[in-house]
mmCIF file of C-alpha atoms in Angstrom:
data_model
loop_
_atom_site.group_PDB
_atom_site.id
_atom_site.type_symbol
_atom_site.label_atom_id
_atom_site.label_comp_id
_atom_site.label_asym_id
_atom_site.label_seq_id
_atom_site.Cartn_x
_atom_site.Cartn_y
_atom_site.Cartn_z
ATOM 1 C CA MET K 1 201.714 152.777 62.345
ATOM 2 C CA ALA K 2 205.421 152.906 63.201
ATOM 3 C CA ALA K 3 206.491 155.011 66.159
ATOM 4 C CA ALA K 4 208.291 158.242 65.361
ATOM 5 C CA LEU K 5 212.078 158.099 65.470
ATOM 6 C CA LYS K 6 213.278 160.451 68.192
ATOM 7 C CA SER K 7 217.070 160.245 67.897
ATOM 8 C CA ILE K 8 219.806 159.719 65.345
ATOM 9 C CA GLU K 9 223.515 158.977 65.577
ATOM 10 C CA VAL K 10 226.075 160.552 63.249
ATOM 11 C CA SER K 11 229.763 159.576 63.202
ATOM 12 C CA CYS K 12 231.861 162.749 63.030
ATOM 13 C CA ARG K 13 235.513 163.750 62.915
ATOM 14 C CA LYS K 14 237.565 166.923 62.689
ATOM 15 C CA HIS K 15 238.824 168.187 59.348
ATOM 16 C CA PRO K 16 242.324 166.728 58.793
ATOM 17 C CA ASP K 17 243.870 170.175 58.293
ATOM 18 C CA TYR K 18 242.279 172.103 61.174
ATOM 19 C CA ASP K 19 242.281 171.913 64.958
ATOM 20 C CA TYR K 20 238.770 173.228 65.301
ATOM 21 C CA GLY K 21 235.349 172.341 63.968
ATOM 22 C CA TRP K 22 231.755 173.383 64.268
ATOM 23 C CA VAL K 23 228.187 172.424 63.508
ATOM 24 C CA LYS K 24 224.894 174.288 63.420
ATOM 25 C CA LEU K 25 221.751 172.377 64.397
ATOM 26 C CA THR K 26 218.291 173.857 63.894
ATOM 27 C CA THR K 27 215.143 172.219 65.231
ATOM 28 C CA THR K 28 211.480 173.073 65.598
ATOM 29 C CA ALA K 29 211.252 171.159 68.886
ATOM 30 C CA LYS K 30 213.273 170.730 72.055
ATOM 31 C CA HIS K 31 216.471 168.817 71.434
ATOM 32 C CA ALA K 32 219.591 167.529 73.128
ATOM 33 C CA VAL K 33 223.053 166.537 71.961
ATOM 34 C CA GLN K 34 225.374 163.921 73.406
ATOM 35 C CA PHE K 35 228.833 162.703 72.390
ATOM 36 C CA SER K 36 230.288 159.204 72.650
ATOM 37 C CA GLU K 37 233.711 160.563 73.646
ATOM 38 C CA PHE K 38 234.977 163.466 75.701
ATOM 39 C CA VAL K 39 235.314 166.504 73.453
ATOM 40 C CA MET K 40 236.251 170.138 73.975
ATOM 41 C CA ALA K 41 233.065 171.940 72.964
ATOM 42 C CA SER K 42 231.241 175.186 73.611
ATOM 43 C CA TYR K 43 227.886 176.340 72.327
ATOM 44 C CA SER K 44 225.756 179.387 71.685
ATOM 45 C CA PHE K 45 222.217 180.070 70.508
ATOM 46 C CA GLU K 46 223.389 183.340 68.950
ATOM 47 C CA SER K 47 226.145 182.618 66.431
ATOM 48 C CA MET K 48 229.147 180.451 65.718
ATOM 49 C CA ASP K 49 231.472 183.291 66.654
ATOM 50 C CA ALA K 50 229.751 183.595 70.016
ATOM 51 C CA ALA K 51 230.236 179.850 70.561
ATOM 52 C CA ARG K 52 233.936 180.141 69.718
ATOM 53 C CA GLN K 53 234.466 183.017 72.149
ATOM 54 C CA LYS K 54 233.011 181.106 75.089
ATOM 55 C CA SER K 55 235.380 179.241 77.324
ATOM 56 C CA VAL K 56 235.528 175.762 75.852
ATOM 57 C CA SER K 57 234.239 173.122 78.244
ATOM 58 C CA TYR K 58 235.512 169.574 78.619
ATOM 59 C CA THR K 59 232.342 167.586 78.185
ATOM 60 C CA LYS K 60 230.789 164.343 77.071
ATOM 61 C CA SER K 61 227.153 165.314 77.383
ATOM 62 C CA MET K 62 225.133 168.392 76.495
ATOM 63 C CA THR K 63 221.764 166.946 77.419
ATOM 64 C CA GLY K 64 221.238 169.780 79.869
ATOM 65 C CA LEU K 65 220.290 171.950 76.905
ATOM 66 C CA ALA K 66 217.203 169.863 76.155
ATOM 67 C CA SER K 67 214.888 172.853 76.583
ATOM 68 C CA SER K 68 216.334 174.581 73.523
ATOM 69 C CA VAL K 69 214.345 175.230 70.347
ATOM 70 C CA GLY K 70 215.750 176.830 67.201
ATOM 71 C CA SER K 71 219.411 177.047 66.163
ATOM 72 C CA ARG K 72 222.314 175.873 68.299
ATOM 73 C CA TYR K 73 225.921 176.519 67.280
ATOM 74 C CA ILE K 74 228.539 174.143 68.672
ATOM 75 C CA TYR K 75 232.251 174.918 68.404
ATOM 76 C CA PHE K 76 234.919 172.239 68.938
ATOM 77 C CA ASP K 77 238.537 172.771 69.957
ATOM 78 C CA PHE K 78 240.552 169.771 68.774
ATOM 79 C CA SER K 79 243.919 171.246 69.732
ATOM 80 C CA GLN K 80 243.584 169.854 73.250
ATOM 81 C CA SER K 81 245.421 166.533 73.574
ATOM 82 C CA ASN K 82 242.847 165.166 76.004
ATOM 83 C CA GLY K 83 239.898 165.729 73.665
ATOM 84 C CA ALA K 84 238.669 163.206 71.079
ATOM 85 C CA LYS K 85 239.252 163.921 67.383
ATOM 86 C CA SER K 86 236.368 161.694 66.291
ATOM 87 C CA PHE K 87 233.144 160.703 68.007
ATOM 88 C CA VAL K 88 229.515 159.746 67.521
ATOM 89 C CA MET K 89 227.052 162.602 67.942
ATOM 90 C CA THR K 90 223.616 161.577 69.176
ATOM 91 C CA ILE K 91 220.882 164.114 68.449
ATOM 92 C CA ARG K 92 217.642 163.642 70.370
ATOM 93 C CA VAL K 93 214.591 165.595 69.293
ATOM 94 C CA GLN K 94 211.250 165.824 71.052
ATOM 95 C CA ASP K 95 208.361 164.002 69.323
ATOM 96 C CA ASP K 96 210.124 163.223 66.026
ATOM 97 C CA VAL K 97 213.635 163.531 64.633
ATOM 98 C CA LYS K 98 212.060 165.147 61.557
ATOM 99 C CA ASN K 99 211.909 168.253 63.736
ATOM 100 C CA LEU K 100 215.638 168.515 63.023
ATOM 101 C CA VAL K 101 215.501 170.818 59.990
ATOM 102 C CA GLU K 102 219.178 171.768 59.610
ATOM 103 C CA PHE K 103 222.512 170.000 60.002
ATOM 104 C CA ASN K 104 225.163 172.408 58.823
ATOM 105 C CA THR K 105 228.976 172.387 58.934
ATOM 106 C CA THR K 106 229.528 174.510 55.826
ATOM 107 C CA THR K 107 227.527 177.667 55.291
ATOM 108 C CA GLY K 108 228.571 179.770 58.280
ATOM 109 C CA GLY K 109 230.942 179.915 61.205
ATOM 110 C CA LEU K 110 234.626 180.747 61.139
ATOM 111 C CA ASN K 111 235.052 179.475 57.585
ATOM 112 C CA TYR K 112 233.880 176.578 55.473
ATOM 113 C CA PHE K 113 235.622 173.812 57.391
ATOM 114 C CA GLY K 114 233.480 172.386 60.140
ATOM 115 C CA LEU K 115 232.928 168.803 61.241
ATOM 116 C CA GLN K 116 233.031 165.960 58.748
ATOM 117 C CA VAL K 117 230.477 163.143 58.641
ATOM 118 C CA ASP K 118 230.906 159.481 57.752
ATOM 119 C CA VAL K 119 229.110 158.904 54.436
ATOM 120 C CA ARG K 120 227.690 155.674 55.899
ATOM 121 C CA ASP K 121 225.656 157.781 58.359
ATOM 122 C CA LEU K 122 224.479 160.318 55.802
ATOM 123 C CA HIS K 123 221.044 158.694 55.464
ATOM 124 C CA HIS K 124 220.377 159.436 59.138
ATOM 125 C CA LEU K 125 220.031 163.084 58.110
ATOM 126 C CA SER K 126 217.438 162.439 55.391
ATOM 127 C CA GLY K 127 214.746 164.472 57.147
ATOM 128 C CA VAL K 128 216.560 167.829 57.094
ATOM 129 C CA GLU K 129 215.688 170.814 54.949
ATOM 130 C CA VAL K 130 219.227 172.255 55.012
ATOM 131 C CA LEU K 131 222.183 169.899 54.629
ATOM 132 C CA GLY K 132 225.540 171.665 54.885
ATOM 133 C CA LEU K 133 228.356 169.215 54.192
ATOM 134 C CA ARG K 134 230.120 170.819 51.236
ATOM 135 C CA TYR K 135 233.571 169.592 52.351
ATOM 136 C CA GLY K 136 232.207 167.172 54.875
ATOM 137 C CA LEU K 137 231.968 163.526 53.758
ATOM 138 C CA PHE K 138 234.582 160.912 54.609
ATOM 139 C CA ASN K 139 234.917 157.154 54.052
ATOM 140 C CA LEU K 140 233.911 157.661 50.437
ATOM 141 C CA LYS K 141 234.791 155.041 47.867
ATOM 142 C CA PRO K 142 236.532 156.239 44.667
ATOM 143 C CA HIS K 143 234.091 157.620 42.076
ATOM 144 C CA ALA K 144 231.298 157.565 44.640
ATOM 145 C CA LEU K 145 227.632 157.728 43.712
ATOM 146 C CA ILE K 146 225.561 159.467 46.411
ATOM 147 C CA ASP K 147 221.865 158.598 46.371
ATOM 148 C CA LEU K 148 219.809 161.327 48.069
ATOM 149 C CA ARG K 149 216.403 160.302 46.739
ATOM 150 C CA GLY K 150 215.314 159.717 50.336
ATOM 151 C CA PHE K 151 216.006 163.376 51.191
ATOM 152 C CA THR K 152 212.516 164.543 50.223
ATOM 153 C CA ARG K 153 212.429 167.726 52.335
ATOM 154 C CA LEU K 154 215.647 169.351 51.124
ATOM 155 C CA LYS K 155 215.570 173.055 50.296
ATOM 156 C CA GLU K 156 219.297 173.804 50.503
ATOM 157 C CA LEU K 157 222.094 171.383 49.630
ATOM 158 C CA TRP K 158 225.819 171.801 50.252
ATOM 159 C CA LEU K 159 227.544 168.456 49.724
ATOM 160 C CA GLY K 160 230.992 167.253 48.724
ATOM 161 C CA PRO K 161 234.002 165.177 49.759
ATOM 162 C CA GLY K 162 236.081 166.041 52.796
ATOM 163 C CA GLU K 163 239.018 164.060 51.452
ATOM 164 C CA ASN K 164 240.781 163.492 48.153
ATOM 165 C CA VAL K 165 238.064 161.301 46.609
ATOM 166 C CA ASP K 166 235.794 162.312 43.745
ATOM 167 C CA ILE K 167 232.022 162.106 43.912
ATOM 168 C CA ASP K 168 230.922 161.135 40.429
ATOM 169 C CA GLN K 169 227.259 162.001 40.833
ATOM 170 C CA ILE K 170 224.623 162.980 43.379
ATOM 171 C CA ILE K 171 221.100 161.708 42.714
ATOM 172 C CA LEU K 172 217.999 163.654 43.751
ATOM 173 C CA THR K 173 214.352 163.295 42.754
ATOM 174 C CA ASP K 174 212.814 165.758 40.295
ATOM 175 C CA ASP K 175 210.638 167.198 43.077
ATOM 176 C CA THR K 176 213.648 167.831 45.314
ATOM 177 C CA MET K 177 215.648 169.387 42.473
ATOM 178 C CA GLY K 178 212.737 171.698 41.775
ATOM 179 C CA ARG K 179 212.540 172.726 45.437
ATOM 180 C CA LEU K 180 216.212 173.553 46.076
ATOM 181 C CA THR K 181 217.070 177.219 46.574
ATOM 182 C CA VAL K 182 220.816 176.484 46.706
ATOM 183 C CA CYS K 183 222.673 173.608 45.094
ATOM 184 C CA ASN K 184 226.382 173.563 45.917
ATOM 185 C CA ALA K 185 227.412 170.024 45.054
ATOM 186 C CA GLY K 186 230.923 168.716 44.502
ATOM 187 C CA MET K 187 230.130 166.200 41.789
ATOM 188 C CA ARG K 188 231.871 165.512 38.493
ATOM 189 C CA LYS K 189 228.805 164.548 36.471
ATOM 190 C CA LEU K 190 225.513 166.381 36.499
ATOM 191 C CA PRO K 191 222.359 164.242 36.601
ATOM 192 C CA ALA K 192 219.892 164.658 33.737
ATOM 193 C CA ASN K 193 217.336 166.293 36.046
ATOM 194 C CA PHE K 194 219.806 169.032 36.975
ATOM 195 C CA VAL K 195 217.707 171.253 34.695
ATOM 196 C CA LYS K 196 214.891 171.047 37.272
ATOM 197 C CA LEU K 197 216.714 173.623 39.434
ATOM 198 C CA LYS K 198 214.152 176.270 38.590
ATOM 199 C CA LYS K 199 214.020 177.808 42.091
ATOM 200 C CA ALA K 200 217.697 177.876 42.954
ATOM 201 C CA SER K 201 219.216 181.281 43.577
ATOM 202 C CA ALA K 202 222.734 179.870 43.351
ATOM 203 C CA ILE K 203 224.161 176.852 41.547
ATOM 204 C CA TYR K 204 227.719 175.623 42.020
ATOM 205 C CA THR K 205 229.352 172.758 40.167
ATOM 206 C CA GLU K 206 232.681 170.983 40.454
ATOM 207 C CA ASP K 207 233.630 170.367 36.833
ATOM 208 C CA ALA K 208 232.411 172.736 34.153
ATOM 209 C CA ARG K 209 232.851 170.094 31.465
ATOM 210 C CA SER K 210 229.816 168.346 32.944
ATOM 211 C CA TRP K 211 227.571 171.262 31.918
ATOM 212 C CA ALA K 212 227.765 169.995 28.363
ATOM 213 C CA GLN K 213 226.026 166.787 29.443
ATOM 214 C CA VAL K 214 222.825 168.664 30.236
ATOM 215 C CA GLU K 215 220.892 168.748 26.986
ATOM 216 C CA ASN K 216 217.217 168.825 27.963
ATOM 217 C CA ASP K 217 215.070 171.907 28.567
ATOM 218 C CA LEU K 218 217.444 174.525 29.948
ATOM 219 C CA THR K 219 214.937 177.366 30.274
ATOM 220 C CA ALA K 220 214.287 176.982 34.011
ATOM 221 C CA MET K 221 217.943 176.601 34.902
ATOM 222 C CA PHE K 222 219.062 179.619 32.926
ATOM 223 C CA SER K 223 216.465 181.785 34.658
ATOM 224 C CA VAL K 224 218.306 181.320 37.953
ATOM 225 C CA LYS K 225 219.268 184.715 39.337
ATOM 226 C CA ASN K 226 222.812 183.783 40.324
ATOM 227 C CA LEU K 227 224.184 181.226 37.913
ATOM 228 C CA THR K 228 227.552 180.331 39.387
ATOM 229 C CA VAL K 229 230.434 178.046 38.479
ATOM 230 C CA ILE K 230 233.515 177.252 40.530
ATOM 231 C CA GLY K 231 236.968 176.032 39.591
ATOM 232 C CA ALA K 232 240.487 177.389 39.273
ATOM 233 C CA SER K 233 242.073 176.198 36.054
ATOM 234 C CA PRO K 234 242.170 177.523 32.480
ATOM 235 C CA GLU K 235 240.467 174.318 31.333
ATOM 236 C CA TYR K 236 237.570 174.820 33.737
ATOM 237 C CA PHE K 237 237.127 178.444 32.763
ATOM 238 C CA ALA K 238 237.228 177.632 29.050
ATOM 239 C CA ALA K 239 234.691 174.802 29.336
ATOM 240 C CA ALA K 240 232.241 176.805 31.434
ATOM 241 C CA LEU K 241 232.521 179.917 29.299
ATOM 242 C CA ASP K 242 232.050 177.878 26.120
ATOM 243 C CA TYR K 243 228.865 176.318 27.547
ATOM 244 C CA PHE K 244 227.378 179.664 28.566
ATOM 245 C CA HIS K 245 228.385 181.177 25.250
ATOM 246 C CA LYS K 246 226.587 178.467 23.267
ATOM 247 C CA ASN K 247 223.444 178.949 25.377
ATOM 248 C CA ARG K 248 223.718 182.711 25.801
ATOM 249 C CA ALA K 249 220.293 183.462 24.323
ATOM 250 C CA MET K 250 218.670 181.612 27.237
ATOM 251 C CA ILE K 251 220.471 183.448 30.049
ATOM 252 C CA VAL K 252 218.041 185.745 31.848
ATOM 253 C CA HIS K 253 220.345 187.133 34.542
ATOM 254 C CA GLY K 254 224.082 187.544 34.960
ATOM 255 C CA ILE K 255 226.759 184.901 35.443
ATOM 256 C CA TYR K 256 229.287 184.674 38.245
ATOM 257 C CA MET K 257 232.725 183.098 37.916
ATOM 258 C CA PRO K 258 235.642 183.116 40.374
ATOM 259 C CA ASP K 259 238.386 185.704 40.098
ATOM 260 C CA PHE K 260 240.291 184.263 37.151
ATOM 261 C CA THR K 261 241.761 187.625 36.230
ATOM 262 C CA ARG K 262 244.885 187.129 38.331
ATOM 263 C CA ASN K 263 246.150 184.904 35.530
ATOM 264 C CA PRO K 264 246.065 186.712 32.156
ATOM 265 C CA CYS K 265 245.730 183.458 30.207
ATOM 266 C CA PHE K 266 242.143 183.201 31.400
ATOM 267 C CA LEU K 267 241.234 186.311 29.433
ATOM 268 C CA ASP K 268 242.799 185.703 26.065
ATOM 269 C CA SER K 269 241.268 187.015 22.857
ATOM 270 C CA GLU K 270 238.837 184.118 22.374
ATOM 271 C CA HIS K 271 237.485 184.323 25.933
ATOM 272 C CA VAL K 272 236.976 188.090 25.839
ATOM 273 C CA GLY K 273 235.096 187.736 22.567
ATOM 274 C CA LYS K 274 232.723 185.168 24.088
ATOM 275 C CA ILE K 275 232.052 187.399 27.093
ATOM 276 C CA ILE K 276 231.155 190.248 24.735
ATOM 277 C CA ASP K 277 228.806 187.943 22.829
ATOM 278 C CA ILE K 278 227.103 186.945 26.085
ATOM 279 C CA LEU K 279 226.633 190.558 27.125
ATOM 280 C CA ASP K 280 225.256 191.396 23.677
ATOM 281 C CA THR K 281 222.881 188.454 23.371
ATOM 282 C CA ALA K 282 221.673 187.372 26.811
ATOM 283 C CA ARG K 283 218.374 188.920 27.833
ATOM 284 C CA ASN K 284 218.597 191.593 30.539
ATOM 285 C CA VAL K 285 222.278 190.855 31.161
ATOM 286 C CA SER K 286 224.330 194.034 31.447
ATOM 287 C CA THR K 287 227.103 192.640 33.614
ATOM 288 C CA PHE K 288 229.144 189.486 33.835
ATOM 289 C CA LEU K 289 230.778 188.902 37.215
ATOM 290 C CA ILE K 290 234.282 187.524 37.664
ATOM 291 C CA GLY K 291 235.025 187.277 41.344
ATOM 292 C CA ASN K 292 233.263 190.291 42.826
ATOM 293 C CA HIS K 293 234.270 192.429 39.858
ATOM 294 C CA ALA K 294 231.626 193.569 37.394
ATOM 295 C CA VAL K 295 232.505 192.978 33.751
ATOM 296 C CA THR K 296 231.032 195.444 31.280
ATOM 297 C CA LYS K 297 231.332 195.934 27.544
ATOM 298 C CA VAL K 298 233.412 198.960 26.548
ATOM 299 C CA SER K 299 233.254 198.485 22.783
ATOM 300 C CA SER K 300 232.782 195.713 20.254
ATOM 301 C CA THR K 301 236.336 194.569 21.013
ATOM 302 C CA GLN K 302 236.872 195.425 24.682
ATOM 303 C CA ILE K 303 235.565 194.580 28.129
ATOM 304 C CA SER K 304 236.244 196.378 31.390
ATOM 305 C CA ILE K 305 236.692 194.448 34.625
ATOM 306 C CA GLU K 306 236.022 196.585 37.679
ATOM 307 C CA GLY K 307 239.271 197.221 39.531
ATOM 308 C CA ARG K 308 241.331 195.244 36.995
ATOM 309 C CA GLY K 309 241.411 197.234 33.771
ATOM 310 C CA ILE K 310 240.532 196.886 30.085
ATOM 311 C CA TYR K 311 240.815 193.595 28.211
ATOM 312 C CA PRO K 312 240.695 193.702 24.391
ATOM 313 C CA ILE K 313 239.863 190.880 22.013
ATOM 314 C CA ASN K 314 243.206 191.286 20.279
ATOM 315 C CA ASN K 315 245.322 191.315 23.444
#
């Protein structure tokens, strides 16, 4: 029987546009962190904001924190000229590195831009339950295919490029898809087993046109409580809305879309009509959310967007 792996190394760098970064590590055993280069870093067991407010220390090693169990928030200040902008992070965990259950640079902290991770080291994190790298992968090849079939414990996935390179597809097993509670993946094409997301409370996709590629049993996916799409172009909005409109009879809960209403072309006559059809047809759906604004049906030809006004079909 092979001995348990007790440490992993992950190559990290700062986001190109920001002079700070952060990471949240959660373990179920004592753990320590060490860096290959001198970095300006501070930490807290309370929150990322608490880590940021501490006086940043000039350090290469944090192994003195080896008695810690639970979540550790580490904040990096890359504005200092004497601190490294890239480094290797070594994470040591007592007994087994599988006791590292979360590696997160996305879903908390000051905003969504934390550390970035070299895609070549991504497999070192295959034992985590929460992977938060929504804008966090670098050294991607164009039209990358990310194989996560080895990530068999995932419950929450935030993954996408940290540079101007598309990820074509992210591959997960059926079991993992069925276990995810959040899937926020920056991929252009949805895998066929995307419909297995029967437990997810939130689904985010990069390109709404890819929804049309999912043609198998949609029942589980459309029962998701917060069915969400992201994107900021008329083409994205039109493609997503068309997909939900065609499958409106299967939608159990409401739909969330970003705040497209700042541009009137998003809510032309055809789009308003489809929203009304969705509200009329979808089971138990009384509201359609655009941004944080509830959309309700006023009449057979009008919708009301909370805080925005009335939009008619014949506008």
